[in-house]
Coordinates of C-alpha atoms and ligand atoms in Angstrom, one line a residue:
Chain A
M24 CA 25.9 -58.6 41.9
S25 CA 23.7 -59.8 44.7
D26 CA 20.5 -58.6 43.0
T27 CA 21.1 -60.5 39.8
Q28 CA 18.2 -62.9 39.5
T29 CA 18.7 -66.5 38.5
F30 CA 16.8 -69.7 37.7
L31 CA 18.1 -73.2 37.4
L32 CA 18.4 -74.8 34.0
D33 CA 19.3 -78.5 34.2
G34 CA 20.8 -77.7 37.6
E35 CA 22.9 -74.7 36.4
E36 CA 22.3 -71.2 37.5
I37 CA 21.1 -68.9 34.6
P38 CA 21.0 -65.1 35.2
F39 CA 18.2 -63.2 33.6
A40 CA 17.1 -59.6 33.1
P41 CA 13.5 -58.7 34.0
G42 CA 11.1 -59.4 31.1
Q43 CA 13.3 -62.1 29.5
T44 CA 11.8 -65.5 28.7
V45 CA 13.5 -68.7 29.8
I46 CA 14.9 -69.3 26.3
Q47 CA 16.3 -65.8 25.9
A48 CA 18.1 -66.0 29.2
A49 CA 19.4 -69.5 28.4
L50 CA 20.6 -68.6 24.9
A51 CA 22.2 -65.4 26.2
A52 CA 24.1 -67.5 28.7
G53 CA 25.2 -69.9 25.9
H54 CA 22.9 -72.7 26.9
Y55 CA 21.1 -74.2 24.0
I56 CA 17.4 -75.1 24.2
P57 CA 16.2 -76.6 20.8
H58 CA 13.8 -74.3 19.0
L59 CA 12.3 -73.6 15.6
C60 CA 9.8 -70.8 15.6
Y61 CA 11.7 -68.7 18.1
H62 CA 13.9 -66.0 16.5
P63 CA 15.8 -63.5 18.6
E64 CA 14.5 -60.5 16.5
F65 CA 10.8 -61.3 16.8
K66 CA 8.1 -61.6 19.4
P67 CA 7.7 -65.3 20.3
H68 CA 5.1 -67.2 18.4
G69 CA 5.0 -70.4 20.6
S70 CA 3.7 -72.7 17.9
C71 CA 6.3 -75.4 17.2
K72 CA 6.7 -76.5 20.8
V73 CA 10.2 -77.8 20.1
C74 CA 11.4 -75.5 22.9
T75 CA 9.3 -77.3 25.5
V76 CA 10.8 -77.7 28.9
K77 CA 9.7 -79.1 32.1
V78 CA 9.0 -76.9 35.1
G79 CA 7.8 -78.9 38.1
N80 CA 5.3 -81.4 36.8
R81 CA 4.3 -79.3 33.9
T82 CA 5.6 -78.7 30.4
A83 CA 5.8 -75.2 28.9
A84 CA 7.2 -73.6 25.8
S85 CA 10.4 -71.9 27.0
C86 CA 10.1 -69.2 24.3
T87 CA 6.9 -67.9 25.9
L88 CA 7.7 -68.7 29.5
P89 CA 8.8 -65.6 31.5
A90 CA 12.0 -66.2 33.5
Q91 CA 11.3 -66.1 37.2
A92 CA 13.8 -66.3 40.1
G93 CA 14.0 -69.8 41.5
L94 CA 12.4 -71.7 38.6
E95 CA 13.7 -75.2 38.2
V96 CA 13.8 -75.9 34.5
E97 CA 14.5 -79.3 32.9
S98 CA 15.5 -79.2 29.3
A99 CA 18.3 -81.5 28.3
S100 CA 16.6 -84.7 29.6
D101 CA 15.7 -87.8 27.7
E102 CA 12.1 -87.1 28.3
M103 CA 12.1 -83.6 26.8
N104 CA 14.3 -84.7 23.9
D105 CA 12.1 -87.6 23.1
L106 CA 9.2 -85.2 22.9
R107 CA 11.1 -82.9 20.6
R108 CA 12.2 -85.8 18.4
T109 CA 8.5 -86.7 17.9
L110 CA 7.6 -83.1 17.0
V111 CA 10.4 -83.0 14.4
Q112 CA 9.4 -86.4 13.0
M113 CA 5.8 -85.1 12.6
L114 CA 7.1 -82.0 10.7
F115 CA 9.0 -84.3 8.3
A116 CA 6.1 -86.7 7.8
E117 CA 3.6 -83.8 7.2
G118 CA 5.5 -82.0 4.4
N119 CA 7.6 -83.1 1.5
H120 CA 11.2 -82.9 2.7
F121 CA 13.4 -84.4 0.1
C122 CA 16.7 -83.0 1.4
P123 CA 18.9 -84.5 -1.4
S124 CA 17.4 -81.9 -3.8
C125 CA 16.8 -79.0 -1.4
E126 CA 18.8 -75.9 -1.8
K127 CA 18.5 -75.2 1.9
S128 CA 20.2 -78.4 2.9
G129 CA 23.1 -77.7 5.3
N130 CA 21.6 -74.3 6.2
C131 CA 18.3 -75.7 7.3
A132 CA 17.2 -75.4 11.0
L133 CA 14.8 -78.3 10.7
Q134 CA 17.3 -80.6 9.2
A135 CA 20.0 -79.5 11.7
L136 CA 17.6 -80.1 14.6
G137 CA 16.9 -83.6 13.2
Y138 CA 20.6 -84.3 13.1
D139 CA 21.2 -83.0 16.5
L140 CA 18.3 -84.9 18.1
G141 CA 19.4 -88.1 16.2
V142 CA 16.2 -88.3 14.2
M143 CA 16.9 -91.3 11.9
T144 CA 13.4 -91.6 10.4
A145 CA 10.1 -89.7 10.4
G146 CA 8.6 -92.8 11.8
F147 CA 5.0 -91.8 11.0
R148 CA 3.2 -92.5 7.7
H149 CA 4.3 -89.8 5.3
L150 CA 1.4 -87.7 4.1
F151 CA 3.0 -86.7 0.8
P152 CA 0.8 -83.6 0.4
D153 CA 0.3 -82.1 -3.0
R154 CA 1.6 -78.5 -2.7
P155 CA 2.4 -76.8 -6.1
V156 CA 5.3 -74.4 -6.0
D157 CA 5.0 -70.7 -6.8
A158 CA 7.7 -69.8 -9.3
S159 CA 5.9 -66.7 -10.6
H160 CA 8.2 -64.1 -9.1
P161 CA 11.3 -63.3 -11.3
D162 CA 13.7 -63.5 -8.4
L163 CA 12.1 -65.7 -5.8
L164 CA 10.7 -69.3 -5.5
L165 CA 8.2 -70.5 -3.0
D166 CA 8.3 -74.2 -2.3
F167 CA 5.4 -74.8 0.0
N168 CA 6.3 -78.4 0.4
R169 CA 8.8 -77.6 3.1
C170 CA 6.8 -75.0 5.1
I171 CA 6.8 -75.7 8.9
L172 CA 4.3 -72.9 9.6
C173 CA 6.6 -71.1 11.9
E174 CA 5.2 -67.7 10.8
L175 CA 8.6 -66.1 10.7
C176 CA 8.1 -64.8 7.2
V177 CA 4.6 -63.6 8.3
R178 CA 6.0 -61.8 11.3
A179 CA 8.9 -60.3 9.3
S180 CA 6.8 -59.1 6.5
C181 CA 4.3 -57.4 8.8
E182 CA 6.6 -56.1 11.6
V183 CA 9.7 -55.2 9.7
D184 CA 8.8 -54.8 6.0
G185 CA 5.3 -53.4 6.7
K186 CA 4.0 -55.3 3.7
C187 CA 2.2 -58.4 5.0
V188 CA 3.0 -60.4 2.0
F189 CA 2.5 -63.7 3.8
A190 CA -0.2 -65.2 6.0
L191 CA -1.3 -68.5 7.4
S192 CA -4.7 -69.8 6.4
G193 CA -6.8 -72.7 7.4
R194 CA -6.9 -74.8 10.6
G195 CA -5.3 -77.9 11.9
I196 CA -3.8 -80.2 9.3
D197 CA -5.2 -77.9 6.6
K198 CA -3.2 -74.9 7.8
H199 CA -1.0 -73.5 5.1
L200 CA 1.0 -70.5 4.0
I201 CA -0.7 -68.1 1.6
V202 CA 0.5 -65.0 -0.4
N203 CA -1.6 -61.9 0.2
A204 CA -2.5 -61.0 -3.4
P205 CA -5.8 -61.4 -5.2
S206 CA -4.1 -63.9 -7.5
G207 CA -2.4 -65.6 -4.6
R208 CA 0.9 -65.4 -6.6
L209 CA 4.1 -63.9 -5.4
E210 CA 4.7 -61.9 -8.6
D211 CA 1.6 -59.8 -7.7
T212 CA 2.9 -58.6 -4.4
D213 CA 5.4 -55.8 -3.7
V214 CA 7.9 -58.3 -2.0
A215 CA 11.5 -57.3 -2.6
L216 CA 14.7 -59.3 -2.4
T217 CA 15.9 -57.0 0.4
D218 CA 12.8 -57.8 2.6
K219 CA 13.4 -59.3 6.0
A220 CA 10.7 -61.8 5.1
V221 CA 12.8 -63.2 2.4
Q222 CA 15.7 -63.8 4.7
V223 CA 14.2 -65.4 7.8
C224 CA 12.7 -68.7 6.5
P225 CA 14.5 -71.4 8.6
V226 CA 13.8 -74.1 6.0
G227 CA 13.7 -74.2 2.2
V228 CA 10.5 -72.5 1.3
I229 CA 11.4 -68.9 0.4
L230 CA 14.4 -69.3 -1.9
K231 CA 16.3 -66.8 -4.1
K232 CA 16.5 -67.9 -7.7
R233 CA 19.8 -68.4 -9.4
V234 CA 21.6 -69.0 -6.1
G235 CA 21.2 -72.8 -5.9
F236 CA 24.3 -74.6 -4.6
A237 CA 26.7 -71.7 -5.1
Q238 CA 27.7 -72.4 -1.5
P239 CA 28.6 -76.0 -1.8
I240 CA 27.1 -78.8 0.4
G241 CA 29.8 -79.5 3.0
A242 CA 30.6 -75.8 3.5
R243 CA 27.3 -74.8 5.0
R244 CA 26.3 -73.4 8.3
Y245 CA 25.5 -76.7 10.1
D246 CA 28.3 -78.6 8.4
A247 CA 30.8 -76.7 10.6
S248 CA 29.1 -77.5 13.9
P249 CA 25.8 -78.8 15.1
I250 CA 22.9 -76.4 15.8
S251 CA 23.3 -76.9 19.5
A252 CA 26.8 -75.5 19.4
Q253 CA 25.5 -72.3 17.8
A254 CA 23.3 -71.2 20.7
L255 CA 24.9 -67.8 21.0
A256 CA 23.9 -66.9 17.4
D257 CA 20.3 -66.8 18.7
A258 CA 21.0 -64.9 21.9
P259 CA 18.6 -61.9 22.4
R260 CA 19.2 -58.8 20.3
A261 CA 17.3 -55.7 19.4
P262 CA 13.9 -56.5 17.8
A263 CA 13.9 -56.2 14.0
G264 CA 10.6 -54.3 13.9
D265 CA 8.4 -52.4 16.3
G266 CA 5.2 -54.4 16.4
R267 CA 2.7 -55.0 13.8
C268 CA 2.4 -52.8 10.7
A269 CA 0.1 -49.8 10.7
A270 CA -2.5 -51.5 8.4
C271 CA -2.8 -54.5 10.7
E272 CA -3.1 -52.3 13.8
E273 CA -5.8 -50.3 12.1
A274 CA -7.7 -53.5 11.0
E275 CA -7.5 -54.8 14.6
E276 CA -9.0 -51.6 16.0
K277 CA -12.0 -51.6 13.7
Chain B
M19 CA 37.5 -96.8 14.5
N20 CA 38.5 -100.3 15.1
A21 CA 36.6 -103.3 13.8
P22 CA 34.9 -105.3 16.6
T23 CA 36.7 -108.5 17.6
E24 CA 35.8 -111.7 15.8
P25 CA 32.6 -113.4 17.1
T26 CA 32.4 -117.2 17.5
R27 CA 30.0 -117.4 14.6
K28 CA 29.9 -115.3 11.5
L29 CA 26.9 -113.1 11.3
R30 CA 24.8 -113.8 8.2
V31 CA 23.9 -110.6 6.3
A32 CA 21.4 -110.2 3.4
T33 CA 21.1 -107.0 1.4
T34 CA 18.7 -105.9 -1.4
S35 CA 17.9 -102.9 -3.5
L36 CA 14.2 -102.2 -3.9
A37 CA 13.1 -98.9 -5.4
G38 CA 16.6 -97.5 -5.1
C39 CA 19.5 -96.8 -7.4
F40 CA 22.2 -99.1 -5.9
G41 CA 23.9 -95.9 -4.6
C42 CA 23.7 -97.2 -1.0
H43 CA 25.3 -100.5 -2.0
M44 CA 28.0 -98.5 -3.8
S45 CA 28.5 -96.5 -0.7
F46 CA 28.7 -99.7 1.4
L47 CA 31.5 -100.9 -1.0
D48 CA 33.1 -97.5 -0.5
I49 CA 34.2 -98.6 3.0
D50 CA 37.1 -100.0 0.8
E51 CA 39.9 -101.8 2.7
R52 CA 37.7 -101.9 5.8
L53 CA 35.8 -104.6 4.0
F54 CA 38.8 -106.9 5.0
D55 CA 38.1 -106.1 8.6
L56 CA 34.4 -106.9 8.1
L57 CA 34.6 -110.1 6.2
P58 CA 35.9 -112.3 9.0
L59 CA 32.8 -111.2 11.0
I60 CA 30.1 -111.6 8.4
E61 CA 29.0 -113.8 5.6
F62 CA 26.5 -112.9 2.9
D63 CA 23.2 -114.5 2.2
R64 CA 21.0 -113.0 -0.6
T65 CA 22.7 -109.8 -1.9
P66 CA 23.3 -108.4 -5.4
L67 CA 26.9 -109.5 -4.7
T68 CA 26.2 -113.2 -4.3
D69 CA 23.3 -113.6 -6.7
I70 CA 21.5 -115.8 -4.2
K71 CA 17.8 -115.4 -5.2
H72 CA 16.0 -115.8 -1.9
C73 CA 16.8 -114.7 1.6
G74 CA 17.3 -117.5 4.2
P75 CA 17.5 -117.1 7.9
C76 CA 19.9 -114.1 8.6
D77 CA 21.1 -112.0 11.5
I78 CA 21.0 -108.7 9.6
G79 CA 19.0 -107.6 6.6
I80 CA 19.9 -104.3 4.9
V81 CA 17.3 -102.8 2.6
E82 CA 18.0 -100.1 0.1
G83 CA 15.1 -98.4 -1.7
G84 CA 11.5 -97.8 -1.0
I85 CA 8.4 -99.7 -2.1
C86 CA 7.2 -98.8 -5.6
N87 CA 5.9 -102.1 -7.0
A88 CA 4.3 -105.5 -5.9
E89 CA 7.6 -107.4 -6.1
N90 CA 9.2 -104.9 -3.7
V91 CA 6.6 -105.8 -1.2
H92 CA 7.2 -109.6 -1.5
V93 CA 11.0 -109.1 -1.2
L94 CA 10.7 -106.9 1.8
R95 CA 8.3 -109.3 3.6
E96 CA 10.8 -112.1 2.8
F97 CA 13.6 -110.1 4.4
R98 CA 11.5 -109.3 7.5
A99 CA 10.5 -112.9 7.9
N100 CA 14.1 -114.1 7.8
C101 CA 16.2 -111.3 9.3
K102 CA 16.5 -110.8 13.1
V103 CA 17.5 -107.2 12.6
L104 CA 16.2 -105.2 9.6
I105 CA 17.9 -102.0 8.6
A106 CA 16.5 -99.4 6.2
I107 CA 19.5 -97.8 4.5
G108 CA 19.3 -94.5 2.5
A109 CA 16.8 -91.8 1.8
C110 CA 14.6 -94.0 -0.4
A111 CA 14.1 -96.8 2.1
V112 CA 13.7 -94.3 5.0
T113 CA 11.5 -91.7 3.4
G114 CA 10.5 -93.0 -0.1
G115 CA 13.2 -90.7 -1.5
L116 CA 13.4 -89.7 -5.2
P117 CA 10.9 -92.3 -6.5
A118 CA 8.3 -90.9 -4.0
Q119 CA 8.6 -87.5 -5.8
R120 CA 5.9 -89.0 -8.1
N121 CA 3.5 -89.4 -5.2
H122 CA 1.6 -86.2 -5.9
L123 CA 1.0 -87.3 -9.5
D124 CA -1.5 -89.8 -10.8
L125 CA 0.3 -93.1 -11.7
A126 CA -1.6 -93.4 -15.0
D127 CA -0.5 -89.9 -16.0
C128 CA 3.1 -90.7 -15.2
L129 CA 3.1 -93.8 -17.4
Q130 CA 1.3 -92.0 -20.1
E131 CA 3.8 -89.1 -20.1
V132 CA 6.9 -91.4 -20.1
Y133 CA 5.8 -94.1 -22.4
V134 CA 3.4 -92.4 -24.8
T135 CA 3.3 -88.6 -24.8
E136 CA 6.9 -87.6 -24.4
V137 CA 8.4 -88.2 -27.8
S138 CA 12.0 -88.5 -26.8
L139 CA 11.2 -91.2 -24.3
S140 CA 8.3 -93.2 -25.8
K141 CA 9.2 -96.6 -27.0
G142 CA 5.9 -98.1 -28.2
G143 CA 3.5 -97.7 -25.4
I144 CA 3.1 -98.6 -21.8
P145 CA 4.9 -101.9 -21.1
N146 CA 2.5 -104.7 -20.1
D147 CA 4.7 -107.8 -20.1
P148 CA 3.3 -110.2 -17.4
E149 CA 6.9 -110.6 -16.2
L150 CA 6.9 -107.0 -15.0
P151 CA 5.8 -106.3 -11.4
L152 CA 2.9 -104.0 -11.2
P153 CA 3.7 -100.5 -9.9
L154 CA 1.9 -99.3 -6.8
D155 CA -0.1 -96.1 -7.0
K156 CA 2.2 -94.5 -4.4
V157 CA 5.8 -95.1 -3.3
H158 CA 6.3 -95.9 0.3
P159 CA 9.2 -95.9 2.8
I160 CA 9.7 -99.5 4.0
H161 CA 8.6 -98.8 7.6
E162 CA 5.1 -98.3 6.3
V163 CA 5.0 -102.0 5.2
V164 CA 7.1 -103.9 7.8
K165 CA 8.6 -103.2 11.2
V166 CA 12.1 -101.8 10.7
D167 CA 14.6 -101.9 13.6
Y168 CA 17.1 -99.3 12.4
F169 CA 17.4 -96.5 10.0
I170 CA 20.5 -95.0 8.3
P171 CA 19.4 -91.9 6.5
G172 CA 21.4 -90.3 3.7
C173 CA 21.4 -90.2 -0.1
P174 CA 23.5 -92.2 0.1
P175 CA 24.8 -92.5 3.7
S176 CA 28.6 -92.1 3.6
A177 CA 30.9 -95.1 3.8
D178 CA 32.0 -93.8 7.2
A179 CA 28.4 -93.6 8.4
I180 CA 27.8 -97.2 7.2
W181 CA 31.0 -98.4 8.8
K182 CA 30.3 -96.7 12.1
F183 CA 26.8 -98.1 12.1
L184 CA 27.7 -101.7 11.3
T185 CA 30.6 -101.8 13.6
D186 CA 28.5 -100.5 16.5
L187 CA 25.8 -103.0 15.7
I188 CA 28.1 -106.0 15.3
A189 CA 29.9 -105.1 18.6
G190 CA 26.5 -105.0 20.4
R191 CA 26.4 -101.3 20.9
T192 CA 23.4 -99.1 20.1
P193 CA 24.4 -97.6 16.7
K194 CA 25.0 -93.9 17.0
L195 CA 26.1 -91.7 14.1
G196 CA 26.5 -88.2 15.5
H197 CA 27.5 -84.9 13.9
G198 CA 29.0 -85.2 10.4
L199 CA 27.8 -88.8 9.9
I200 CA 24.1 -88.4 10.2
S201 CA 22.9 -86.8 7.0
Y202 CA 19.6 -86.6 5.1
D203 CA 21.2 -85.7 1.7
Ligands
SF4_30 S1 13.7 -77.7 4.2 FE1 15.3 -78.6 5.4 S2 14.4 -80.5 6.1 FE2 13.1 -79.8 4.4 S3 14.0 -80.7 2.5 FE3 15.0 -78.7 2.8 S4 16.9 -79.2 3.9 FE4 15.5 -81.0 4.1
SF4_31 S1 7.6 -70.1 4.6 FE1 9.3 -70.4 6.0 S2 9.3 -68.7 7.4 FE2 7.3 -68.8 6.4 S3 6.0 -70.0 7.8 FE3 6.8 -71.4 6.3 S4 8.6 -72.2 7.2 FE4 8.1 -70.4 8.4
FES32 S1 10.5 -72.2 19.6 FE1 9.1 -72.1 21.3 S2 7.3 -72.9 20.5 FE2 8.6 -72.8 18.8

């Protein structure tokens, strides 16, 4: 026991295995750190910054920060939660999130995070972007209005499905999700309903058709308990894939 | 949840529905018999319930609906000028809501489609009666036009959420909804 390494999270000792990140160790110990783009089965992406914690005088994304013995990490403070609230507000203002008509409502990580952080308004001026949906595929709908650019579908499609159906394109505020087909339409890809990429979207972008509200509002994942009470669901587990697909590796080498 | 104790003076409350559907007002009435606990504490100024046409000095103003036309802007400004505390209630006031779903479309195209092109809807062309307030090209949440002190999201917020919020506020506590009461849909 004596050689178990630990760090401090909000004053509590958290054990960790070598190679674990701060968020992995925290979640494994049942301590919730808010997050959106982190997923236990994928390599960290570090883009949403919702998992930001304070270490000393600096802030760092806990999903990319390696756990080290003796670290003193501050997460559940007003300062960190204020920062997270602002990030979530910006995500709401930047897309079109009309929850009352969204099939993901109640199962949506962004929404659940908003509830848990007490986000009562997006605060900022809503951008109301124009993002047409892609309903071309017989079994899947893509509603780009709700994309938070977490790249989970991109990572899943590449690392697990080996298909690279999705990618992000553009920079800054123009960054957006694209479909890798000459037509840009989902019907012209080899995406399948069983693909990992179809299952990982934390929000209501990649939706199976003809499912709708079969699971009624009120009986959904985050109706039962807040997202912060479900930390163990995101505890580390075996990676879903083993790195990038062969085609991407090859392209990189060239 | 108990109602707060009676203050020395009744709080004056105004409410209005701008680009909303009155669903939030219905949800407010849904607090049912708790209205009896509330009524000794408040009195109404302008609301759809009293038919008072203009808002006078008030303690609390509750605004349902976003801003979709010129009249909405005037009413909202009147509320802000007269209410010490202004509350945005419901998805439409807080985010623009359903009416804002037209924001990616051209206003002229919308009017054309509804009043001219679409046979089942058209009733003799685009209305142009001078009595009608002019629509804005985009629908806005109310915080984009005036300063808003509090927000109660939901489409509509549940009666329990409204009750919790108002009783917190009247009792001088910072209103806090928490799991199960805070809802965006
Ligand atoms: S994706 Fe989530 S936050 Fe966005 S509209 Fe759907 S339920 Fe609401
Ligand atoms: S579609 Fe979903 S999974 Fe993919 S980047 Fe957007 S939010 Fe993330
Ligand atoms: S969860 Fe760490 S940056 Fe998104």
